[in-house]
Coordinates of C-alpha atoms and ligand atoms in Angstrom, one line a residue:
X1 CA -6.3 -2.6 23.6
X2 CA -3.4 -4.1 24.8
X3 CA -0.9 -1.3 27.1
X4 CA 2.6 -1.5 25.3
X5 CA 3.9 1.6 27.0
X6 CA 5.4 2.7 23.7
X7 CA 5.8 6.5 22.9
X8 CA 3.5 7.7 20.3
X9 CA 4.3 11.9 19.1
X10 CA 1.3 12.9 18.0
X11 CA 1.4 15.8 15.5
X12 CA -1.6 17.9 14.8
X13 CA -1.6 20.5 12.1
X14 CA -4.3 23.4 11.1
X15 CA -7.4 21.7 10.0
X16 CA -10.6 21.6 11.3
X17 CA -10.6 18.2 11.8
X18 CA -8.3 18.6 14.7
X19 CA -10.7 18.1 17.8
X20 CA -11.0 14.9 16.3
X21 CA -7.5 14.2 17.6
X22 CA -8.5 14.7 21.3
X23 CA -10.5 11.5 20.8
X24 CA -7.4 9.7 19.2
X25 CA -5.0 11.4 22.2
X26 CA -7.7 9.6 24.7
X27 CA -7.6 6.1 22.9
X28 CA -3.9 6.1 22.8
X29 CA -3.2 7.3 26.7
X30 CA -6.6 4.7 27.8
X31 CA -4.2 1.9 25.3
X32 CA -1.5 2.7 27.6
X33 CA 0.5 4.2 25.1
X34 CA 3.1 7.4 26.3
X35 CA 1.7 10.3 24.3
X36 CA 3.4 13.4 23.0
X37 CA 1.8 16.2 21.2
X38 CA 3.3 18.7 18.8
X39 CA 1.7 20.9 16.6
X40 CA 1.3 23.9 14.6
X41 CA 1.1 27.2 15.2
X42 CA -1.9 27.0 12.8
X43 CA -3.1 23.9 14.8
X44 CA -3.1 26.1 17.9
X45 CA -6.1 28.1 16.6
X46 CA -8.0 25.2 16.5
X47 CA -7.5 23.1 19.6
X48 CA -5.4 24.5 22.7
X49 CA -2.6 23.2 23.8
X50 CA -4.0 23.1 26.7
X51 CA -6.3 20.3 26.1
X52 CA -3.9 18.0 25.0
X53 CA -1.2 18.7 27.5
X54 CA -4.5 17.7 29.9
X55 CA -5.4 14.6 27.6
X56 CA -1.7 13.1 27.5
X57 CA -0.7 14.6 31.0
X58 CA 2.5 15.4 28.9
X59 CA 4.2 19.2 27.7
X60 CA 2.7 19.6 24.4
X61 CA 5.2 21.3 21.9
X62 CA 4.3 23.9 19.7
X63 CA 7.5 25.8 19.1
X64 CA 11.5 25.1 18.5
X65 CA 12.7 28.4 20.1
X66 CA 11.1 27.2 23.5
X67 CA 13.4 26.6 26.4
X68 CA 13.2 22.4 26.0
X69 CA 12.9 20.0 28.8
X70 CA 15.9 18.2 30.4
X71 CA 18.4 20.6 28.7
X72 CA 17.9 17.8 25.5
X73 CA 18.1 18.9 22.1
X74 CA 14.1 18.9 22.1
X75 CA 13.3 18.9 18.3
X76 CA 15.7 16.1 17.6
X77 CA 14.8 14.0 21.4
X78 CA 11.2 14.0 20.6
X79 CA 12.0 12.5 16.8
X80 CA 14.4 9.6 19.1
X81 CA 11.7 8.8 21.8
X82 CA 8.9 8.2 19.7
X83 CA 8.0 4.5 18.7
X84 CA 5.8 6.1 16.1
X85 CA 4.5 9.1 14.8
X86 CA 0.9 10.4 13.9
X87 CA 0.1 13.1 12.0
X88 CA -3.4 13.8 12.6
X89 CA -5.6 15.8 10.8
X90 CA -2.5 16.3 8.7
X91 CA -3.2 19.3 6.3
X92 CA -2.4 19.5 2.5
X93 CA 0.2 22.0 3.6
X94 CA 2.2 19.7 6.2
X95 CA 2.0 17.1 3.5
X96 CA 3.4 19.4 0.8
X97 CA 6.2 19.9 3.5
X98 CA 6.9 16.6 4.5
X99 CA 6.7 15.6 0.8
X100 CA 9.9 17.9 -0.6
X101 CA 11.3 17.5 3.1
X102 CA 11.3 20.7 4.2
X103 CA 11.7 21.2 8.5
X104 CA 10.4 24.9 9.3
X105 CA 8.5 24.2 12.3
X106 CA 8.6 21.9 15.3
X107 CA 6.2 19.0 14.0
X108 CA 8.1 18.9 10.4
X109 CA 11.3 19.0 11.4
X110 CA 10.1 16.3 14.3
X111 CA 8.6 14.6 11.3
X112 CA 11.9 14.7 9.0
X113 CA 14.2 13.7 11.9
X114 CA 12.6 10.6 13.5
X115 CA 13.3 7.3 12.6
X116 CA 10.0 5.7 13.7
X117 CA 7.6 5.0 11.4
X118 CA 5.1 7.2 10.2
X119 CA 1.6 7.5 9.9
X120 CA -0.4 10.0 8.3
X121 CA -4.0 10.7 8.3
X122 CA -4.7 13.6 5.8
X123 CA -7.7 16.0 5.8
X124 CA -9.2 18.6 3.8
X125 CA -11.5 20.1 1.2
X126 CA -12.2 17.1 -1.5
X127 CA -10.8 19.8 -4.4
X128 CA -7.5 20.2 -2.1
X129 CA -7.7 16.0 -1.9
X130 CA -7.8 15.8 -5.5
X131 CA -5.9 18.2 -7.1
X132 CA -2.8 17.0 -9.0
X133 CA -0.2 18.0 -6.0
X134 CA -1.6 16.2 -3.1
X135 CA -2.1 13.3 -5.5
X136 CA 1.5 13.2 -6.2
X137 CA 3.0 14.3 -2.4
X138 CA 0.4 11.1 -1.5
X139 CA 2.2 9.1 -3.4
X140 CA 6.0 10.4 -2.5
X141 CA 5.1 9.4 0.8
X142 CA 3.0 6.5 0.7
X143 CA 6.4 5.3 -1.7
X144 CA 8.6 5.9 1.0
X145 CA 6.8 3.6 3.1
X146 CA 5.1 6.2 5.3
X147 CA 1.4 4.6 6.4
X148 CA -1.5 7.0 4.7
X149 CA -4.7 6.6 6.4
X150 CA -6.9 7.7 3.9
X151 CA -9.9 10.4 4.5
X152 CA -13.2 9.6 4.0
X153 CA -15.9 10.5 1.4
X154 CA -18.8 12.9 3.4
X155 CA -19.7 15.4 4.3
X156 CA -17.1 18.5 4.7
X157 CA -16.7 21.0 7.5
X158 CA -17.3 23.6 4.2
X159 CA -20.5 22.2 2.8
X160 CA -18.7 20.2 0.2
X161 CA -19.7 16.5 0.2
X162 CA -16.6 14.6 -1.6
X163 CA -13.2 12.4 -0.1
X164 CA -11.5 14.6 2.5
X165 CA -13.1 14.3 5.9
X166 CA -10.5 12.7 8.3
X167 CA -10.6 8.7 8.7
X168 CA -12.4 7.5 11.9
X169 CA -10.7 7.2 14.9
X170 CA -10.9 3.8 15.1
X171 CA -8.8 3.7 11.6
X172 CA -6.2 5.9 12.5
X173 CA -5.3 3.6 15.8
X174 CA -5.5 0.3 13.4
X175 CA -2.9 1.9 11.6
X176 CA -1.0 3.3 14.7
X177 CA -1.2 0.2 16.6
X178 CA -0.1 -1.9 13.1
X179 CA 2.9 -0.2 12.8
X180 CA 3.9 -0.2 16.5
X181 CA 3.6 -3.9 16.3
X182 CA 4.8 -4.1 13.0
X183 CA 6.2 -7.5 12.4
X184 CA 9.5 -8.1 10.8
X185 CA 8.3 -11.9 10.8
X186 CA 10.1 -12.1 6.8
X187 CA 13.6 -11.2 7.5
X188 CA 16.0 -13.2 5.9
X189 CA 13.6 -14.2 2.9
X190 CA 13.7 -13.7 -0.5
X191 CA 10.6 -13.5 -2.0
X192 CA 9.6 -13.0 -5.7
X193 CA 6.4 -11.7 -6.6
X194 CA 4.7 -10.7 -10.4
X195 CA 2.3 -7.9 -10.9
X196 CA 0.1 -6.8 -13.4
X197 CA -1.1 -7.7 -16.9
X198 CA 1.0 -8.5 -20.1
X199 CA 0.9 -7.0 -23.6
X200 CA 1.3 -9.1 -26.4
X201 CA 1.9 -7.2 -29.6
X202 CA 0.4 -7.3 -32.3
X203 CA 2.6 -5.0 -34.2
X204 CA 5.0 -2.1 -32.7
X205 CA 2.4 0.0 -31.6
X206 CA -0.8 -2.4 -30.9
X207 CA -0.8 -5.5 -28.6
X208 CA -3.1 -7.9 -27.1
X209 CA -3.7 -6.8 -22.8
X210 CA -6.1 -7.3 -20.2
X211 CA -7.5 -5.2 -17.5
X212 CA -4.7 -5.7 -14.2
X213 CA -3.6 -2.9 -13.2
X214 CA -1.0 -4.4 -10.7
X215 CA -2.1 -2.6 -7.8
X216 CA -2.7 -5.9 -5.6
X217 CA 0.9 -7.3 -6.8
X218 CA 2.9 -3.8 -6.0
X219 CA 1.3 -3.9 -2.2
X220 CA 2.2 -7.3 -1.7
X221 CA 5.8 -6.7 -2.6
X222 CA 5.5 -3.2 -0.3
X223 CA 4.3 -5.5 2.5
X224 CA 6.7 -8.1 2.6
X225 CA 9.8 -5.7 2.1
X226 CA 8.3 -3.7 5.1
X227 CA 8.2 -7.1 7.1
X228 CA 11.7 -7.6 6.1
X229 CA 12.3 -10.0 3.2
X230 CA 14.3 -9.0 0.0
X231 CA 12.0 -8.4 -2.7
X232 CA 12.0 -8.9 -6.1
X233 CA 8.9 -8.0 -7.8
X234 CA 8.8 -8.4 -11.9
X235 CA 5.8 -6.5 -13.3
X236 CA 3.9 -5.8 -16.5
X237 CA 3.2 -2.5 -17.9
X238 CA 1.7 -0.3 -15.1
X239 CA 1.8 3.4 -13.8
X240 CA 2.4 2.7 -10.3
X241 CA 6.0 3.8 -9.1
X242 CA 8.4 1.5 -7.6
X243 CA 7.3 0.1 -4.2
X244 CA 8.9 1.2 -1.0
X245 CA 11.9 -1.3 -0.6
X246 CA 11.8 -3.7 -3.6
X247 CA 14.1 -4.6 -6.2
X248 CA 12.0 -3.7 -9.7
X249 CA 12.3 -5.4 -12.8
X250 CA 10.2 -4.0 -15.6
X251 CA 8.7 -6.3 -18.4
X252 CA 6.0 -6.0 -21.3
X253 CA 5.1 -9.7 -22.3
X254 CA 4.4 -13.1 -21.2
X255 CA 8.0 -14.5 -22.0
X256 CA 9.4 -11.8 -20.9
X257 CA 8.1 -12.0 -17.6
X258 CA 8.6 -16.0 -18.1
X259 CA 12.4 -15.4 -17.8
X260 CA 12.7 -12.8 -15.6
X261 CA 10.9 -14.9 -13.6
X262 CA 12.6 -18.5 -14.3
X263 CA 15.9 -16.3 -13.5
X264 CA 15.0 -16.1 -9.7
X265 CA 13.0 -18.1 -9.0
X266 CA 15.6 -21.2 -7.5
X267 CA 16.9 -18.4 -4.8
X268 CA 13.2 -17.3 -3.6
X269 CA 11.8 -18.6 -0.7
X270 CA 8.5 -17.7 -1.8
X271 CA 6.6 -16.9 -5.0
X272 CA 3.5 -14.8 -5.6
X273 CA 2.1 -15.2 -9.2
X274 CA -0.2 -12.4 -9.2
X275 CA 0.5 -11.2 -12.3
X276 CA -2.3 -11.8 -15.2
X277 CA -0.2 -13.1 -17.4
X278 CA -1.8 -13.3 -21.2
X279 CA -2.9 -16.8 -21.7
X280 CA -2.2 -16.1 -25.5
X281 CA -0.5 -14.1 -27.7
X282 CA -0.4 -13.2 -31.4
X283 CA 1.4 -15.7 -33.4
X284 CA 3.1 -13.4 -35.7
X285 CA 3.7 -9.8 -35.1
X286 CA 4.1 -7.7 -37.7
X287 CA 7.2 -5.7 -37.1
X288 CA 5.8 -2.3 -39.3
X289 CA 2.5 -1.1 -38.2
X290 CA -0.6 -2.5 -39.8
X291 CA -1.9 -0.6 -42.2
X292 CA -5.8 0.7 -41.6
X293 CA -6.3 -0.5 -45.3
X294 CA -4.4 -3.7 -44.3
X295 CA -6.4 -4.6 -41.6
X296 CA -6.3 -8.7 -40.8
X297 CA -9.5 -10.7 -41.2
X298 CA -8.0 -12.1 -37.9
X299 CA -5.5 -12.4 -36.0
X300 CA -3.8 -16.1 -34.7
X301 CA -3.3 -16.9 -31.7
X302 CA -0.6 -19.2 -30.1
X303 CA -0.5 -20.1 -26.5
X304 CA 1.6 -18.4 -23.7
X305 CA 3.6 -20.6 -21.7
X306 CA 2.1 -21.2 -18.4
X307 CA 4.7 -19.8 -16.0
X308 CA 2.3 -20.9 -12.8
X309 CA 2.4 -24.3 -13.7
X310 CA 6.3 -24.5 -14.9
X311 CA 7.2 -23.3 -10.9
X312 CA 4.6 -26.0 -9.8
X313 CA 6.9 -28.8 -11.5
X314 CA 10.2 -26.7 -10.1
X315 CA 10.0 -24.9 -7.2
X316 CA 11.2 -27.1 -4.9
X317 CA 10.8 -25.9 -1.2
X318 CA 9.5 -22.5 -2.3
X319 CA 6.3 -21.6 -1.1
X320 CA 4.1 -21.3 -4.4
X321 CA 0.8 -18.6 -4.2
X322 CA -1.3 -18.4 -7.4
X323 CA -4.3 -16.2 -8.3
X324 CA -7.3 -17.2 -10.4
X325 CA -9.6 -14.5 -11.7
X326 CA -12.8 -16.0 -12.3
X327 CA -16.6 -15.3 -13.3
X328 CA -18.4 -18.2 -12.1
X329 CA -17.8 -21.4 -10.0
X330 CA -14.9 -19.4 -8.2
X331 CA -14.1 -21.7 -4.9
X332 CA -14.1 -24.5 -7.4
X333 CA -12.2 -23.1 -10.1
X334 CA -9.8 -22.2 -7.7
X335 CA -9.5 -25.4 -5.9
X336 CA -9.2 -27.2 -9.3
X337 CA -5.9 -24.6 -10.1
X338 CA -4.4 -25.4 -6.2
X339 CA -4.2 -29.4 -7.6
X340 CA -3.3 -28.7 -11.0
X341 CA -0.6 -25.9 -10.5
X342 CA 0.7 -27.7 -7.5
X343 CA 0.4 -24.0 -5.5
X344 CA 0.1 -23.9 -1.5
X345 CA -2.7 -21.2 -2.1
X346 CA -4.7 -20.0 -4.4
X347 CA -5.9 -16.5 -3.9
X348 CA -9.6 -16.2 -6.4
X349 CA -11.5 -13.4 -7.1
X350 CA -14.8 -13.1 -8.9
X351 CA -13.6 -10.8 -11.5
X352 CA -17.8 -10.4 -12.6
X353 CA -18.4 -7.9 -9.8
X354 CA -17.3 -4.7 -11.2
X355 CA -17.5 -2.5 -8.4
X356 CA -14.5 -4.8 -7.1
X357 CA -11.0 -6.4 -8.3
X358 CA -9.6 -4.9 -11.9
X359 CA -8.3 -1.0 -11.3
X360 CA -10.6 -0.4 -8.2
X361 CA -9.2 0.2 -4.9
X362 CA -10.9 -2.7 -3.2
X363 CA -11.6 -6.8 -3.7
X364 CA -12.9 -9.2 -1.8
X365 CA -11.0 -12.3 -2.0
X366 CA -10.8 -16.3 -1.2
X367 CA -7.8 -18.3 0.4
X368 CA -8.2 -21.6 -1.5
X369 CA -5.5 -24.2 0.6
X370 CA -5.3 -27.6 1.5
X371 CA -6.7 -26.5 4.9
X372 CA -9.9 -24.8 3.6
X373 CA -11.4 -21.8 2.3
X374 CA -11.1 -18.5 4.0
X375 CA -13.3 -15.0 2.7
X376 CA -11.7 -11.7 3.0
X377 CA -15.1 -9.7 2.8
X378 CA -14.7 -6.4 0.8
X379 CA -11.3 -4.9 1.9
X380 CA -8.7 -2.6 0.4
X381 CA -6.0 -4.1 -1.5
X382 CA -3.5 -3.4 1.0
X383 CA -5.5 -5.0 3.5
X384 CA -5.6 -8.1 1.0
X385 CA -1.7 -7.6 0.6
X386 CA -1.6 -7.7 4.0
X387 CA -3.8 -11.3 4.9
X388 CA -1.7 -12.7 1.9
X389 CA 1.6 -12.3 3.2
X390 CA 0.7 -13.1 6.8
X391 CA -0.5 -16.6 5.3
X392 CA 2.7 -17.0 3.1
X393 CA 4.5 -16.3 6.5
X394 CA 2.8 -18.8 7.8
X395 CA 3.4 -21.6 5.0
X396 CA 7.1 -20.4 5.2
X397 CA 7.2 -21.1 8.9
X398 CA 5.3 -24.0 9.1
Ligands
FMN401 C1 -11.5 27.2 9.5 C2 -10.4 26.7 8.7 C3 -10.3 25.3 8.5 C4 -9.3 24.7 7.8 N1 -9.3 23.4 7.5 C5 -8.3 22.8 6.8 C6 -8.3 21.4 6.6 O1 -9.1 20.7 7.0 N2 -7.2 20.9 5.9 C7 -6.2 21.7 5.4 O2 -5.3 21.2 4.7 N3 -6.2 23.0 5.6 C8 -7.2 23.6 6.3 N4 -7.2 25.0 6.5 C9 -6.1 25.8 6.0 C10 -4.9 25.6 6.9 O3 -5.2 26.0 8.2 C11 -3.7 26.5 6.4 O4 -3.3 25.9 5.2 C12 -2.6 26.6 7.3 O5 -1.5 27.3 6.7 C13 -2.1 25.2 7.7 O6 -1.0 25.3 8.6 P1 -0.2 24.0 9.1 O7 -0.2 23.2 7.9 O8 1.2 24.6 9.5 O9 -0.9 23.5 10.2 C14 -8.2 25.6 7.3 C15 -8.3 26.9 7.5 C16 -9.3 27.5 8.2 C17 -9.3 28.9 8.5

């Protein structure tokens, strides 16, 4: 690893996991990163203070009332030094905290005041993981663009086997090291990307969908606002809350999402079609609600237009990425699209595996471009977002 003297604050709360965080305190000081420990009073029963203050060769802070170093303001110093903060083992408590924004101790109120980015690397009994709270203070932070570092499934310190052990320490530095060298490579872009599926109705409560569930769109538009460009992501119907940074515009069908689209798509730099837009929809829909007794023999279909290949014909400089979900023949379904849809990449998936791709949180992926073919291997969808908008950077630069 490459020594970029950058202060790291390292917070460690009360979880068992915590003498795991010796080892990441080693890896960072051997990178030649500055380290700076804070924890919890409830960490403190766990690992001593001593050992990191040995481990970083730096005062480790466990208090606010101490007398602080250098006659600084010590809780809010520590939040200006660092280049990044870590919180690891972060404990379902401290993520509760740092959810609702609460500062009661040195490490959250380090947490709430720095402006570096954050990372967070949560452990703890797999019923803690999933009950409804964490699920939601997860997601409040992951949306305001803090880096999660998700546990992994094992075996618990309790005897539990489930999600919840602490991510390896190998993980947690990726992440660490990712946002300290966190490229802001897009600034000054505008890039429009689509997520999701569409519904096509069929009447006013029953419509025609498909299986996206926008995940892969939603952290592409996350990644690219985090590198800096303005983003504007349209999406079908889906759960998943606003990304961190991105300008939303909500839509339920193909034409819908056809105009939305069409209405920004001359300023964007770049445009990310990953949005499974219905090829068809219902010719007529009824505008009461079918009747059981009423039931249609069938239902006519008309086509959709295709929105991929419209921008193809009009795009003009943009740089044009497409997807293509396929069960068979994939590289050369996809290569087929790249010529037809006049894209710069087409991003395929074999949509016949279903441990991977539709509502999981993993895909593997090809890059289909004029250059070649590129495999992702198995990955997490943010890891996808993540090659995909490095490449677009690349088109965009080159
Ligand atoms: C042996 C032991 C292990 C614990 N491990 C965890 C854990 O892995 N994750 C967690 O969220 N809480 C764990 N707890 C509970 C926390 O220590 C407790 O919620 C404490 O209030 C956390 O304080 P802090 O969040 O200020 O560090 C553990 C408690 C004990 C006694």
């Amino acid at each position: 690893m490459a020594g970029s003297g950058k202060t790291v604050v390292v917070g460690v709360t009360g979880g068992i996991a915590a003498y795991k965080t010796c080892e990441l305190v080693r890896a960072l000081v051997k990178g030649g990163h500055r380290v700076k420990v804070v924890m919890t009073e409830a960490a403190t029963r766990f690992v001593s203070p001593l050992t990191f203050r040995t481990l970083s060769a730096e005062p480790v802070t466990v208090s606010m009332w101490a007398d602080a170093p250098e006659a600084t303001v010590h809780h809010v110093s520590l939040a200006e030094e660092a280049d990044v903060m870590v919180i690891a083992p972060c404990t379902a408590n401290v993520l509760a905290k740092l959810a609702c924004g609460r500062a009661d101790d040195m490490l959250t109120t380090t947490a709430l005041a720095t402006e570096a980015p954050l990372v967070i690397a949560p452990a703890m009994n797999v019923h803690m993981w999933r009950k409804d709270a964490t699920r939601r203070n997860v997601s409040a932070m992951r949306g305001r663009g803090v880096a999660i570092v998700e546990p992994e499934r094992g075996e618990l310190a309790c005897g539990d086997v489930g999600e919840g052990r602490l991510a390896s320490v190998e993980c947690i530095l990726a992440s660490v090291e990712s946002e300290l060298a966190r490229v802001r490579d897009l600034v000054g872009r505008r890039i429009l990307v689509t997520a999701g599926g569409t519904h096509e109705p069929i009447d006013p409560v029953r419509y025609i969908g498909n299986r996206s569930s926008g995940k892969t769109g939603f952290a592409i538009a996350e990644e690219a606002a985090r590198r800096g460009a303005r983003v504007f992501l349209v999406t079908g119907p889906t759960h998943l809350p606003d990304p961190f940074g991105c300008e939303v515009v909500r839509v339920t069908t193909a034409l819908q999402m056809r105009a939305a689209v069409l209405a920004r798509a001359d300023a964007a730099d770049a445009i990310v079609m990953s949005a499974a837009v219905a090829d068809f929809r219902p010719a007529i829909a009824a505008s009461d609600k079918i009747k059981k007794s009423q039931a249609p023999e069938n239902i006519r279909l008309e086509p959709n237009p295709d929105i991929l290949a419209e921008l193809g014909q009009r795009r003009g400089t943009a740089v044009l990425v497409g997807f293509a979900a396929e069960t068979s023949s994939v590289e050369a379904n996809a290569r087929a699209k790249l010529d037809a849809k006049g894209c710069d990449l087409i991003v395929a998936n074999d949509v016949s595996d279903p441990s991977i791709g539709f509502g999981t949180d993993e895909n593997s992926v090809l890059f289909v471009s004029r250059e070649g073919t590129e495999r992702s291997g198995v990955v997490s969808k943010r890891h996808i977002a993540r090659l995909i908008v490095d490449r677009l950077s690349g088109f965009m630069s080159g």
